[in-house]
Amino acid sequence: MSDTPRAMRQPFSLRFGSAAFLAFWCLLAAFPIVWITLMSFKSPVDAFAANPFDVIFGPVTRDRGNGLSVLDIVLGLVVLFFAIKLAFSWLPRKVNEWSPNGHVWAGWIIGAMAYGVAFIFAFFLILPAILGVLNPILGPLGNPIIGLTTEHYQTIWVERGFYNNFINSLIVVGGTVTISLTIGTLAGYGLARSGSNIAFWILIVALIFRALPHSVLLAGYLPVFVNSAEILRPWLGDNAPTLYGQPLAVIAVLVSINQPFTIWMLRSFFQNIPNELDEAARVDGCTHFQAFRWVIMPVMWPGVITTGLFSFLLAYNDYLITALLLDGTNQTMVPAIAGFFNRETTTTDQVVAVAAAVSIIAPLFLLVMIFQRQIVSGLTAGAVKG
Amino acid sequence: MKFKTFIWFVGPSLFLMLLFIALPLYAVLMGSFQVTQPVMQTVEVESCSAGFLTQSCTTEIRTIPVLDEETGEMLTTTEWVGWLSYERVLEPQRAWDAITSLNYGALMQIDFWAALRFTLMFTFITLPLVIGVGLAIALAVNNAAKSIRGPIIFISLLPFIITPVIGSLSIYWLFVGDGILTRGIENLLDRDIAMFAQAWTIELLMLFYRVWHVAPFAFVIFYAGLQTVNQDTLESAIIDGATRWDRLKYVIIPHLMPLIIFIALIHLMDSYRVFDEIVGFRAEAHVISLQYLTFDFLQPDDAGNRAFSRASASSMLTMVGIVILLIPLLRRTWRDHKGSSH
């Protein structure tokens, strides 16, 4: 503080005001999410209790024999702490050691999956078993103090088959991100390196497409998708597929809807990479495509990751398109949850739906945790200058 | 870059956009002038019921759909109806009567005008709020100690990243009949509150939700911009005796201006197609937006039919609206492009 010039120092009132505002904002930002997470672990009576402390501590849930003792909480936190620490120090080292040359990403996929399975095994199977033995021995320390139950999660994932929707979401999201990045990087590069009028007009049209309400396009898709078997029959014979309800068709739609945004964003990233780099590669005898593949792509990863994140969010969060273009068996998570609400009649149903909603948020939470730096720096480097 | 190479790079993306954006757009435009209906025929049906001595028979004339002889499916015809679907959506006569008799309530009885009213109000109220709140958070975070910035950014990003339907649901649960905040306000005010029983409280919650959801995006962009403010300019402003307020007004905001325009543009596009909130807050009985109107037409009704032509008409109208909103911006981009090429 002492080395800042006097004029730059802030009066106490300003510092206090800005800190108070930040605290208030953080509360506002986190409260709804934290609260529904709390609700999802309580029995319905507690989840909709009038007294906020009942929602936090869950007396009814606890009386039913579902609760956490001081020991549970302490041990659980210790295991979580070490799990996170291992994930950030030990896991990257092992992945780098074991992955085959040049395929670190494959090593990461396998490593992350193995780590996830091991964590679930340790945290949800071994730990409860140990605690089951320890709690009765320890007397007051082992008595449950906070009511907590995972029964709603079991209901939603096991009994109501929510894992089907989860798998559908994975298919749709994975397909959308992969295809839109592959096509988008090519187009973004082409547009960034071409100063022609055509490139300008493509970008303007893409901007208008970006602004289109999705419902406009849906009105065009639906009749074609529903009748696609008849329309395609002259070309494909009797095997012509009905596109309505097919995840693949939805992927194509989401990729296209996402293209305008992807190419704008990637184009501004490519513009930040100096032209001299590909010129040097071209002098060395590369074709345009080789220069793109071997010289430009390796320095483009931050931009690709940021754009990929936005594509992920678009596909993962979409309700309108998936609700109308997918039928019941192929539904992704978001429309499935909206469906739960229309059927809900009791408070139990409501809490089950809350649990489903929290399950949807969890991957997003992880995503921000891992990629927070990329999101901020990616936006600084790219879209902002667009 | 040669044109041929350019096409190789841009081609796939262009192909997808043509196939899945331009073509449907054309189909929608055409669809909005056509109506597809099942072919009906009138037949005389004699139905008899058993009776004593003689049957009692009645003959009546019924209208039934014609079935295809081979497939057994309904035959349909598509007719060119011109502006009929638009008229059905806009109901110009009713709307004009309501306007001339200054009957606001009657105008809001027509779905399209009610949706347009809400969509425009929603867009223009949230726009300044998002920019203001986003800027305030960015300034405050920039002001905070470096060590706590990481966690604050993490928490701030959550509302932006969360699934919109789920985000609005999470706020819905706080305010639903026995939600915790409703109970709290009821205790404070000592009266019953039903946030979801009338339109204006739902609209208020939706406005709040949208600002809560988008302000973090504005914040991240502004925060990134604040890192590049020229320190020399700031220092010379201080030497010239500029107050904190002057510095914000004359140095920082002009520096952020391109970003403010960028945010405004993205927000304009996104809030004009407000939709997820209506699903999350289950507001469709009270308030609807333009995009919801189309969604509603596209949902199969009890007989399994979808009102394609009216959906097409309403979505074309929605599109015309967004293009009008974008015109000033497109003109600016065009001027910039012309300026840069000369």
XYZ file of C-alpha atoms in Angstrom:
728
model
C 0.000 0.000 0.000
C 2.803 2.377 0.895
C 4.288 2.419 -2.592
C 1.091 3.570 -4.300
C 1.128 7.306 -4.922
C -1.005 9.274 -2.513
C -3.429 10.410 -5.161
C -4.108 6.807 -6.178
C -4.921 5.738 -2.629
C -8.552 5.268 -1.951
C -10.477 6.822 0.880
C -11.844 4.379 3.418
C -15.447 4.990 2.407
C -14.760 3.993 -1.190
C -12.890 0.861 -0.245
C -15.582 -0.106 2.228
C -18.331 0.617 -0.259
C -16.782 -1.463 -2.990
C -16.070 -4.377 -0.644
C -19.630 -4.285 0.671
C -20.993 -4.230 -2.874
C -18.837 -7.211 -3.813
C -19.936 -9.166 -0.766
C -23.552 -8.420 -1.582
C -23.080 -9.467 -5.203
C -21.386 -12.745 -4.257
C -24.260 -13.526 -1.914
C -26.757 -12.721 -4.646
C -24.864 -14.787 -7.215
C -24.403 -17.868 -5.086
C -27.523 -17.925 -2.924
C -30.107 -19.504 -5.274
C -27.674 -22.219 -6.347
C -26.471 -23.011 -2.833
C -30.015 -23.028 -1.559
C -31.429 -25.499 -4.066
C -28.385 -27.701 -3.476
C -29.227 -27.713 0.230
C -32.873 -28.459 -0.513
C -32.005 -31.404 -2.735
C -30.415 -33.262 0.194
C -33.357 -32.900 2.576
C -36.644 -34.686 2.962
C -39.572 -32.689 1.571
C -40.723 -31.442 4.992
C -37.329 -29.911 5.635
C -36.762 -28.718 2.090
C -39.843 -26.514 2.197
C -39.661 -25.625 5.880
C -40.533 -22.073 6.892
C -37.512 -21.736 9.128
C -34.289 -21.410 7.122
C -32.335 -23.253 9.816
C -34.569 -26.275 9.339
C -33.584 -26.292 5.672
C -29.930 -26.104 6.616
C -29.878 -28.642 9.437
C -32.813 -30.791 8.388
C -34.214 -32.070 11.724
C -36.855 -34.287 10.108
C -34.318 -35.819 7.782
C -32.014 -36.418 10.727
C -34.742 -38.041 12.801
C -35.337 -40.494 9.995
C -31.800 -41.688 10.498
C -30.173 -39.848 7.616
C -27.581 -37.513 8.941
C -23.975 -36.541 9.184
C -22.025 -36.537 12.419
C -19.124 -34.223 13.251
C -16.801 -37.086 12.401
C -18.500 -37.619 9.019
C -18.095 -33.967 8.130
C -14.468 -33.731 9.260
C -13.372 -36.944 7.556
C -15.351 -36.123 4.440
C -13.723 -32.714 4.143
C -10.255 -34.212 4.688
C -10.823 -36.781 1.939
C -12.185 -34.094 -0.390
C -9.203 -31.842 0.313
C -6.710 -34.576 -0.515
C -8.705 -35.645 -3.557
C -8.561 -32.113 -4.983
C -4.892 -31.766 -4.088
C -4.061 -35.062 -5.793
C -6.081 -34.073 -8.837
C -4.022 -30.932 -9.285
C -0.525 -32.195 -8.485
C -0.227 -35.977 -8.654
C -2.612 -36.632 -11.544
C -0.998 -34.267 -14.107
C 2.432 -35.733 -13.309
C 1.248 -39.297 -13.775
C -0.642 -38.449 -16.952
C 2.445 -36.833 -18.469
C 4.571 -39.799 -17.431
C 2.310 -42.507 -18.779
C 0.737 -41.060 -21.888
C 2.196 -42.139 -25.213
C 4.247 -39.510 -27.000
C 2.210 -36.662 -28.417
C -1.098 -38.032 -27.172
C -1.302 -36.284 -23.829
C -4.967 -35.516 -24.395
C -5.782 -39.230 -24.647
C -3.843 -39.784 -21.436
C -5.911 -37.034 -19.807
C -9.204 -38.576 -20.844
C -8.247 -41.995 -19.500
C -6.571 -40.534 -16.412
C -9.515 -38.292 -15.549
C -11.995 -41.137 -15.969
C -9.946 -43.532 -13.854
C -9.510 -40.862 -11.227
C -13.233 -40.143 -11.202
C -14.116 -43.809 -10.756
C -11.543 -44.199 -7.984
C -12.913 -41.117 -6.233
C -16.517 -42.316 -6.400
C -15.403 -45.701 -5.106
C -13.456 -44.200 -2.200
C -15.899 -41.453 -1.284
C -19.204 -43.234 -1.644
C -18.285 -46.832 -0.805
C -15.172 -47.106 1.346
C -15.650 -43.948 3.405
C -19.264 -44.701 4.475
C -18.195 -48.245 5.429
C -15.404 -46.958 7.671
C -17.660 -44.314 9.184
C -20.376 -46.886 9.798
C -17.960 -48.675 12.095
C -16.460 -45.582 13.733
C -19.612 -43.523 14.421
C -21.238 -45.822 17.024
C -17.945 -46.123 18.932
C -17.315 -42.408 19.330
C -20.463 -41.432 21.253
C -21.378 -37.726 20.967
C -18.916 -37.099 18.144
C -20.613 -39.817 16.146
C -24.178 -38.545 16.635
C -25.691 -37.019 13.531
C -26.045 -33.244 13.664
C -26.979 -32.337 10.110
C -29.774 -34.127 8.294
C -28.745 -35.197 4.817
C -30.161 -37.748 2.479
C -29.300 -38.781 -1.040
C -32.580 -40.602 -1.621
C -33.835 -38.028 -4.139
C -30.724 -38.504 -6.213
C -31.254 -42.251 -6.137
C -34.876 -41.779 -7.168
C -33.989 -39.591 -10.088
C -30.918 -41.407 -11.385
C -31.790 -45.021 -10.708
C -35.561 -45.357 -10.544
C -36.568 -42.741 -13.087
C -33.721 -43.558 -15.449
C -32.233 -40.089 -15.600
C -28.947 -41.649 -16.731
C -30.552 -42.164 -20.149
C -31.050 -38.435 -20.467
C -27.521 -37.916 -19.233
C -26.133 -40.188 -21.951
C -28.239 -38.400 -24.567
C -26.891 -35.086 -23.333
C -23.340 -36.424 -23.596
C -23.920 -37.557 -27.178
C -25.485 -34.285 -28.255
C -22.945 -32.096 -26.456
C -19.914 -34.138 -27.513
C -21.008 -34.193 -31.140
C -21.843 -30.510 -31.221
C -18.577 -29.363 -29.676
C -16.369 -31.608 -31.830
C -18.015 -30.808 -35.143
C -18.511 -27.110 -34.558
C -14.884 -26.662 -33.533
C -13.515 -28.622 -36.480
C -15.565 -26.730 -39.030
C -15.339 -23.462 -37.136
C -11.549 -23.324 -36.901
C -11.235 -23.906 -40.640
C -13.743 -21.171 -41.435
C -12.364 -18.798 -38.807
C -8.880 -19.162 -40.241
C -10.067 -18.653 -43.802
C -12.031 -15.547 -42.855
C -9.214 -14.068 -40.777
C -6.661 -14.439 -43.571
C -8.830 -13.208 -46.399
C -9.500 -9.498 -46.739
C -11.944 -9.906 -49.602
C -15.443 -8.477 -49.775
C -16.907 -11.961 -49.763
C -15.360 -12.627 -46.366
C -16.880 -9.397 -45.075
C -20.330 -10.260 -46.353
C -20.138 -13.786 -44.944
C -19.389 -12.271 -41.567
C -22.284 -9.813 -41.807
C -24.719 -12.554 -42.793
C -23.365 -14.666 -39.937
C -24.030 -11.754 -37.579
C -27.648 -11.610 -38.705
C -27.911 -15.378 -38.331
C -26.528 -15.046 -34.808
C -29.395 -12.712 -33.993
C -32.141 -14.990 -35.319
C -34.457 -16.306 -32.658
C -34.147 -20.077 -32.729
C -37.879 -20.483 -32.980
C -37.699 -18.950 -36.456
C -35.534 -21.837 -37.632
C -37.525 -24.441 -35.758
C -40.647 -23.535 -37.669
C -38.664 -24.455 -40.757
C -37.155 -27.670 -39.401
C -40.148 -29.354 -37.863
C -42.218 -30.164 -40.935
C -39.129 -31.411 -42.773
C -37.877 -33.438 -39.837
C -41.232 -35.031 -39.118
C -41.792 -35.962 -42.787
C -38.160 -36.647 -43.632
C -38.738 -40.340 -44.345
C -41.126 -39.489 -47.173
C -38.988 -36.656 -48.465
C -35.823 -38.762 -48.557
C -37.438 -41.921 -49.924
C -36.772 -41.199 -53.597
C -33.032 -41.037 -52.824
C -32.524 -43.473 -49.988
C -35.206 -46.032 -50.678
C -37.141 -47.635 -47.849
C -34.336 -47.142 -45.354
C -34.898 -43.398 -45.315
C -34.696 -42.287 -41.696
C -37.157 -40.109 -39.846
C -34.940 -37.317 -38.608
C -37.377 -36.250 -35.915
C -36.177 -37.538 -32.559
C -32.673 -38.402 -33.780
C -29.771 -37.021 -31.699
C -27.650 -36.856 -34.860
C -30.096 -34.503 -36.516
C -30.149 -32.326 -33.411
C -26.352 -32.202 -33.435
C -26.412 -30.918 -37.010
C -28.935 -28.256 -36.071
C -27.038 -27.135 -32.980
C -23.746 -27.017 -34.869
C -25.263 -24.839 -37.568
C -26.943 -22.518 -35.111
C -23.646 -22.244 -33.282
C -21.566 -21.598 -36.416
C -22.079 -17.830 -36.691
C -20.855 -17.299 -33.138
C -18.006 -19.805 -33.491
C -16.603 -18.286 -36.665
C -16.792 -14.733 -35.306
C -15.012 -15.718 -32.155
C -12.356 -17.912 -33.768
C -11.741 -15.332 -36.482
C -10.805 -12.727 -33.897
C -8.477 -15.231 -32.234
C -6.797 -16.008 -35.560
C -6.408 -12.306 -36.294
C -4.289 -12.012 -33.169
C -1.833 -14.539 -34.534
C 0.661 -12.652 -36.706
C 0.435 -13.259 -40.422
C 4.227 -13.647 -40.588
C 3.887 -17.017 -38.906
C 2.009 -18.637 -41.782
C 4.055 -16.727 -44.332
C 7.210 -18.248 -42.872
C 5.657 -21.695 -43.055
C 4.606 -21.078 -46.658
C 8.138 -19.999 -47.564
C 9.336 -23.291 -46.085
C 7.113 -25.060 -48.590
C 3.920 -25.755 -46.669
C 0.554 -25.482 -48.381
C -2.057 -23.257 -46.757
C -3.588 -26.266 -45.110
C -0.289 -27.616 -43.803
C 0.596 -24.189 -42.396
C -2.783 -24.134 -40.693
C -2.414 -27.634 -39.301
C 1.218 -27.639 -38.144
C 2.016 -24.005 -37.418
C -1.144 -22.128 -36.527
C -3.188 -24.736 -34.663
C -0.571 -25.384 -31.968
C -0.699 -21.729 -30.892
C -4.485 -21.543 -31.173
C -5.430 -23.826 -28.287
C -6.524 -21.091 -25.849
C -8.941 -19.726 -28.436
C -10.228 -23.164 -29.340
C -10.809 -24.015 -25.684
C -12.730 -20.797 -25.012
C -14.880 -21.236 -28.101
C -15.383 -24.901 -27.213
C -16.634 -23.869 -23.790
C -19.229 -21.608 -25.332
C -20.308 -24.341 -27.742
C -20.552 -26.705 -24.804
C -22.745 -24.273 -22.899
C -25.005 -23.725 -25.881
C -25.561 -27.426 -26.494
C -25.749 -28.393 -22.838
C -28.141 -25.622 -21.830
C -30.419 -25.696 -24.827
C -34.083 -26.243 -24.130
C -36.013 -24.959 -27.120
C -34.448 -27.097 -29.833
C -34.017 -30.302 -27.887
C -37.541 -30.062 -26.503
C -39.101 -29.812 -29.932
C -36.801 -31.964 -32.063
C -36.236 -34.925 -29.747
C -38.876 -37.420 -28.744
C -39.282 -38.885 -25.278
C -36.765 -41.711 -25.625
C -33.915 -39.532 -26.830
C -34.476 -36.524 -24.633
C -31.534 -34.631 -23.130
C -31.468 -33.558 -19.513
C -32.922 -30.051 -19.680
C -36.219 -30.865 -21.415
C -36.475 -34.011 -19.305
C -36.367 -31.925 -16.140
C -38.911 -29.482 -17.473
C -41.036 -32.579 -18.072
C -40.686 -33.632 -14.424
C -42.246 -30.373 -13.356
C -45.265 -30.683 -15.484
C -45.966 -34.017 -13.854
C -45.165 -33.023 -10.296
C -47.992 -33.263 -7.814
C -46.448 -33.770 -4.386
C -43.651 -32.015 -2.551
C -41.603 -35.207 -2.844
C -41.814 -34.920 -6.621
C -40.761 -31.337 -6.301
C -37.663 -32.174 -4.274
C -36.815 -34.959 -6.716
C -36.979 -32.383 -9.494
C -34.738 -30.084 -7.462
C -32.238 -32.930 -7.154
C -32.342 -33.421 -10.914
C -31.691 -29.727 -11.422
C -28.717 -29.809 -9.080
C -27.341 -32.846 -10.936
C -27.403 -30.778 -14.126
C -25.527 -27.924 -12.502
C -22.732 -30.091 -11.076
C -20.785 -30.610 -14.354
C -21.054 -26.883 -15.104
C -19.616 -26.166 -11.687
C -16.614 -28.399 -12.413
C -16.197 -26.782 -15.793
C -15.903 -23.272 -14.356
C -13.516 -24.554 -11.719
C -11.150 -26.059 -14.285
C -11.448 -23.488 -17.055
C -12.022 -20.253 -15.149
C -8.665 -18.850 -16.212
C -9.256 -19.771 -19.862
C -12.666 -18.114 -19.858
C -11.314 -14.826 -18.541
C -8.093 -14.759 -20.528
C -9.751 -16.190 -23.628
C -12.310 -13.411 -23.652
C -9.580 -10.853 -23.107
C -7.606 -12.147 -26.050
C -10.375 -12.906 -28.461
C -14.008 -11.988 -28.598
C -13.466 -8.671 -26.936
C -11.576 -7.191 -29.842
C -13.984 -8.699 -32.391
C -5.338 -16.147 -50.005
C -6.633 -17.502 -53.278
C -10.377 -17.782 -53.680
C -10.191 -21.529 -54.157
C -8.274 -22.086 -50.930
C -10.643 -19.727 -49.149
C -13.611 -21.814 -50.253
C -11.919 -24.981 -49.041
C -11.563 -23.471 -45.602
C -14.922 -21.718 -45.327
C -16.949 -24.152 -47.420
C -18.069 -26.663 -44.774
C -19.218 -23.952 -42.417
C -20.959 -22.104 -45.219
C -22.660 -25.306 -46.360
C -24.018 -25.991 -42.870
C -25.280 -22.452 -42.461
C -26.977 -22.559 -45.848
C -28.549 -25.948 -45.219
C -29.662 -25.391 -41.639
C -30.184 -21.646 -41.389
C -30.791 -20.102 -44.808
C -32.897 -22.931 -46.191
C -35.204 -23.238 -43.160
C -35.537 -19.464 -43.234
C -36.722 -19.665 -46.826
C -39.043 -22.548 -45.927
C -40.494 -20.513 -43.085
C -41.037 -17.531 -45.356
C -42.874 -19.731 -47.858
C -44.691 -21.618 -45.120
C -46.070 -18.423 -43.702
C -48.049 -17.853 -46.893
C -49.423 -21.371 -47.065
C -51.802 -23.454 -45.056
C -51.748 -27.226 -45.041
C -55.007 -28.848 -44.158
C -56.384 -32.363 -44.332
C -58.673 -32.947 -47.293
C -62.198 -33.250 -45.977
C -65.224 -34.821 -47.553
C -68.846 -34.722 -46.592
C -70.582 -38.078 -46.464
C -74.035 -39.129 -45.577
C -73.932 -41.605 -42.758
C -76.839 -43.703 -41.690
C -76.499 -45.011 -38.190
C -78.975 -47.446 -36.827
C -79.498 -48.682 -33.326
C -81.352 -51.780 -32.373
C -84.983 -51.244 -31.467
C -88.048 -53.304 -30.908
C -89.812 -54.345 -34.090
C -88.085 -51.750 -36.229
C -84.614 -50.307 -35.991
C -84.411 -46.618 -35.334
C -82.174 -45.078 -37.956
C -80.883 -41.583 -38.380
C -79.033 -40.182 -41.330
C -76.705 -37.260 -40.915
C -74.145 -35.477 -42.975
C -70.645 -35.613 -41.535
C -67.344 -34.095 -42.520
C -64.496 -36.582 -42.301
C -60.901 -36.509 -43.503
C -60.088 -38.435 -46.669
C -57.671 -41.276 -46.104
C -55.067 -42.423 -48.570
C -56.118 -45.776 -49.987
C -52.662 -47.326 -49.804
C -51.124 -45.983 -46.656
C -54.214 -45.159 -44.646
C -52.854 -41.733 -43.779
C -54.757 -38.499 -44.026
C -54.483 -36.699 -47.351
C -53.539 -33.075 -47.079
C -53.635 -30.139 -49.405
C -51.452 -27.110 -49.261
C -53.017 -23.867 -50.276
C -51.510 -20.482 -50.967
C -53.346 -18.166 -48.614
C -51.291 -14.997 -48.850
C -51.324 -12.874 -45.718
C -53.990 -14.928 -43.951
C -51.643 -16.472 -41.373
C -50.208 -13.058 -40.598
C -53.696 -11.710 -40.133
C -54.526 -14.538 -37.796
C -51.447 -13.794 -35.713
C -51.674 -10.010 -35.784
C -55.482 -9.723 -35.788
C -55.222 -6.225 -37.286
C -58.920 -5.446 -37.083
C -59.196 -6.235 -33.400
C -55.913 -4.520 -32.670
C -56.950 -1.394 -34.570
C -60.297 -1.272 -32.762
C -58.489 -1.532 -29.455
C -56.044 1.211 -30.399
C -58.650 3.621 -31.709
C -60.790 3.159 -28.640
C -57.656 3.512 -26.494
C -58.442 0.224 -24.833
C -55.068 -1.057 -23.688
C -56.509 -4.133 -22.021
C -58.215 -5.258 -25.213
C -54.979 -4.902 -27.176
C -53.186 -7.065 -24.624
C -55.830 -9.731 -25.127
C -54.222 -10.492 -28.473
C -51.312 -12.847 -27.922
C -48.975 -11.298 -30.456
C -49.237 -7.747 -29.159
C -48.900 -8.885 -25.562
C -45.801 -10.882 -26.484
C -44.329 -7.948 -28.417
C -44.975 -5.593 -25.500
C -43.247 -7.901 -23.056
C -40.306 -8.735 -25.327
C -39.506 -5.089 -26.059
C -39.951 -4.009 -22.460
C -37.777 -6.881 -21.306
C -35.026 -6.057 -23.799
C -34.841 -2.355 -23.097
C -35.114 -2.507 -19.305
C -32.492 -5.196 -18.832
C -29.995 -3.635 -21.284
C -28.862 -0.654 -19.161
C -29.109 -2.725 -15.981
C -26.828 -5.438 -17.323
C -24.242 -2.914 -18.477
C -24.430 -0.946 -15.229
C -24.267 -3.922 -12.900
C -21.564 -5.608 -14.966
C -19.439 -2.470 -14.926
C -19.957 -2.002 -11.188
C -18.860 -5.565 -10.435
C -15.850 -5.215 -12.735
C -14.745 -1.993 -11.037
C -15.257 -3.476 -7.582
C -13.348 -6.665 -8.408
C -10.567 -4.630 -9.962
C -10.450 -2.704 -6.718
C -10.292 -5.818 -4.528
C -7.097 -7.413 -3.232
C -5.464 -9.751 -5.774
C -5.668 -12.767 -3.463
C -9.477 -12.843 -3.333
C -10.124 -12.037 -7.007
C -9.978 -15.701 -8.088
C -12.751 -16.961 -5.805
C -14.884 -13.883 -6.507
C -14.603 -14.405 -10.260
C -15.506 -18.056 -9.743
C -18.655 -17.200 -7.790
C -19.566 -14.432 -10.210
C -19.375 -16.721 -13.212
C -21.837 -19.230 -11.771
C -25.057 -17.396 -12.653
C -23.819 -16.967 -16.222
C -22.814 -20.559 -16.773
C -25.865 -22.171 -15.175
C -28.539 -23.606 -17.489
C -31.108 -20.813 -17.992
C -34.125 -23.032 -17.398
C -32.541 -24.351 -14.199
C -31.384 -20.909 -13.102
C -34.859 -19.487 -13.384
C -36.203 -22.573 -11.620
C -33.774 -22.061 -8.742
C -35.156 -18.569 -8.278
C -38.683 -19.841 -8.807
C -38.266 -22.236 -5.872
C -37.196 -19.429 -3.580
C -40.382 -17.507 -4.316
C -42.892 -20.290 -4.883
C -45.832 -20.500 -2.429
C -43.848 -22.091 0.389
C -40.420 -20.979 -0.796
C -38.039 -19.605 1.764
C -38.004 -15.995 0.528
C -41.780 -15.799 0.194
C -42.104 -16.973 3.790
C -39.492 -14.433 4.862
C -41.256 -11.530 3.150
C -44.605 -12.695 4.504
C -43.173 -12.630 8.024
C -41.733 -9.162 7.496
C -44.819 -7.613 5.956
C -47.311 -9.711 7.863
C -49.431 -10.415 4.795
C -49.866 -13.178 2.257
C -47.785 -13.041 -0.866
C -48.288 -14.958 -4.058
C -45.501 -14.052 -6.441
C -46.800 -16.227 -9.259
C -50.445 -15.269 -9.167
C -50.213 -12.032 -11.136
C -48.271 -10.883 -14.133
C -46.273 -7.942 -12.769
C -44.457 -9.848 -10.019
C -43.527 -12.571 -12.487
C -42.234 -9.951 -14.911
C -40.210 -8.380 -12.123
C -38.676 -11.746 -11.248
C -37.885 -12.409 -14.893
C -36.158 -9.042 -15.231
C -34.209 -9.751 -12.063
C -33.289 -13.218 -13.288
C -32.030 -11.968 -16.641
C -29.826 -9.302 -15.071
C -28.531 -11.878 -12.576
C -27.791 -14.259 -15.427
C -26.103 -11.895 -17.903
C -24.362 -9.355 -15.664
C -21.482 -11.837 -15.017
C -20.812 -12.046 -18.761
C -20.666 -8.261 -18.966
C -18.482 -8.289 -15.875
C -15.904 -10.693 -17.332
C -15.619 -8.697 -20.544
C -15.356 -5.353 -18.742
C -12.895 -6.807 -16.258
C -10.730 -7.969 -19.149
C -10.990 -4.481 -20.644
C -10.043 -2.783 -17.377
C -6.725 -4.631 -17.384
C -5.744 -2.770 -20.546
C -6.561 0.786 -19.399
C -3.578 2.976 -20.123
C -1.951 3.777 -16.764
C -0.085 6.795 -18.172
C -3.322 8.452 -19.233
C -4.762 7.788 -15.784
C -1.739 9.290 -14.086
C -1.744 12.389 -16.244
C -5.440 12.781 -15.487
C -4.599 12.692 -11.788
C -1.873 15.290 -12.242
C -4.378 17.466 -14.051
C -6.527 17.250 -10.958
C -9.229 14.899 -12.200
C -11.411 13.467 -9.460
C -12.197 9.764 -9.289
C -15.487 10.436 -11.002
C -13.822 12.434 -13.791
C -11.328 9.648 -14.376
C -14.134 7.108 -14.663
C -16.108 9.333 -16.989
C -13.346 10.653 -19.239
C -10.739 7.889 -19.248
C -12.144 4.509 -18.265
C -15.593 4.551 -19.871
C -14.338 5.853 -23.257
C -11.685 3.133 -23.148
C -14.380 0.513 -22.508
C -16.779 1.928 -25.106
C -16.167 -0.758 -27.788
C -16.799 -3.405 -25.142
C -19.977 -1.689 -23.971
C -21.227 -1.723 -27.552
C -20.234 -5.384 -27.895
C -22.161 -6.309 -24.743
C -25.142 -4.235 -25.793
C -25.218 -5.995 -29.136
C -25.006 -9.504 -27.724
C -27.534 -8.689 -25.035
C -29.918 -7.152 -27.539
C -29.861 -10.313 -29.632
C -30.204 -12.637 -26.678
C -32.858 -10.854 -24.678
C -35.001 -10.280 -27.743
C -35.383 -14.050 -27.886
C -36.320 -14.394 -24.231
C -37.787 -17.835 -23.750
C -36.190 -20.002 -21.082
C -37.398 -17.755 -18.264
C -40.989 -18.295 -19.295
C -40.531 -22.050 -19.068
C -38.625 -21.789 -15.783
C -41.084 -19.447 -14.092
C -44.025 -21.187 -15.706
C -45.277 -17.791 -16.724
C -47.078 -18.787 -19.904
C -50.501 -18.175 -18.412
C -49.610 -14.569 -17.590
C -46.782 -13.364 -19.787
C -45.394 -14.682 -23.031
C -42.637 -13.556 -25.359
C -42.461 -13.593 -29.133
C -40.327 -16.698 -29.188
C -42.686 -18.446 -26.789
C -45.568 -17.614 -29.093
C -43.909 -19.536 -31.921
C -42.989 -22.408 -29.599
C -46.598 -22.599 -28.528
C -47.830 -22.796 -32.125
C -45.298 -25.537 -32.828
C -46.297 -27.731 -29.922
C -48.698 -30.476 -30.965
C -52.226 -29.729 -29.787
C -54.646 -32.322 -28.434
C -55.234 -33.768 -31.882
C -51.499 -33.917 -32.578
C -51.520 -31.099 -35.119
C -49.011 -28.302 -35.127
C -49.978 -24.837 -36.332
C -47.101 -24.516 -38.785
C -48.418 -21.657 -40.832
C -49.160 -19.458 -37.862
C -45.812 -20.420 -36.318
C -44.095 -19.425 -39.546
C -45.932 -16.124 -39.646
C -45.132 -15.281 -36.052
C -41.499 -16.264 -36.448
C -41.160 -14.114 -39.574
C -42.578 -11.208 -37.592
C -40.101 -11.928 -34.786
C -37.303 -11.883 -37.325
C -38.397 -8.598 -38.828
C -38.241 -7.147 -35.329
C -34.675 -8.250 -34.666
C -33.512 -6.967 -38.058
C -35.027 -3.552 -37.292
C -33.212 -3.515 -33.955
C -29.942 -4.438 -35.672
C -30.081 -1.882 -38.493
C -28.190 0.923 -36.693
C -25.432 -1.522 -35.822
C -25.202 -3.017 -39.295
C -24.941 0.486 -40.767
C -22.071 1.246 -38.436
C -20.237 -1.957 -39.395
C -20.766 -1.133 -43.065
C -19.337 2.371 -42.587
C -16.329 0.927 -40.752
C -15.747 -1.568 -43.550
C -16.011 1.119 -46.241
C -13.735 3.351 -44.201
C -11.092 0.670 -43.816
C -11.050 -0.248 -47.492
C -10.393 3.297 -48.701
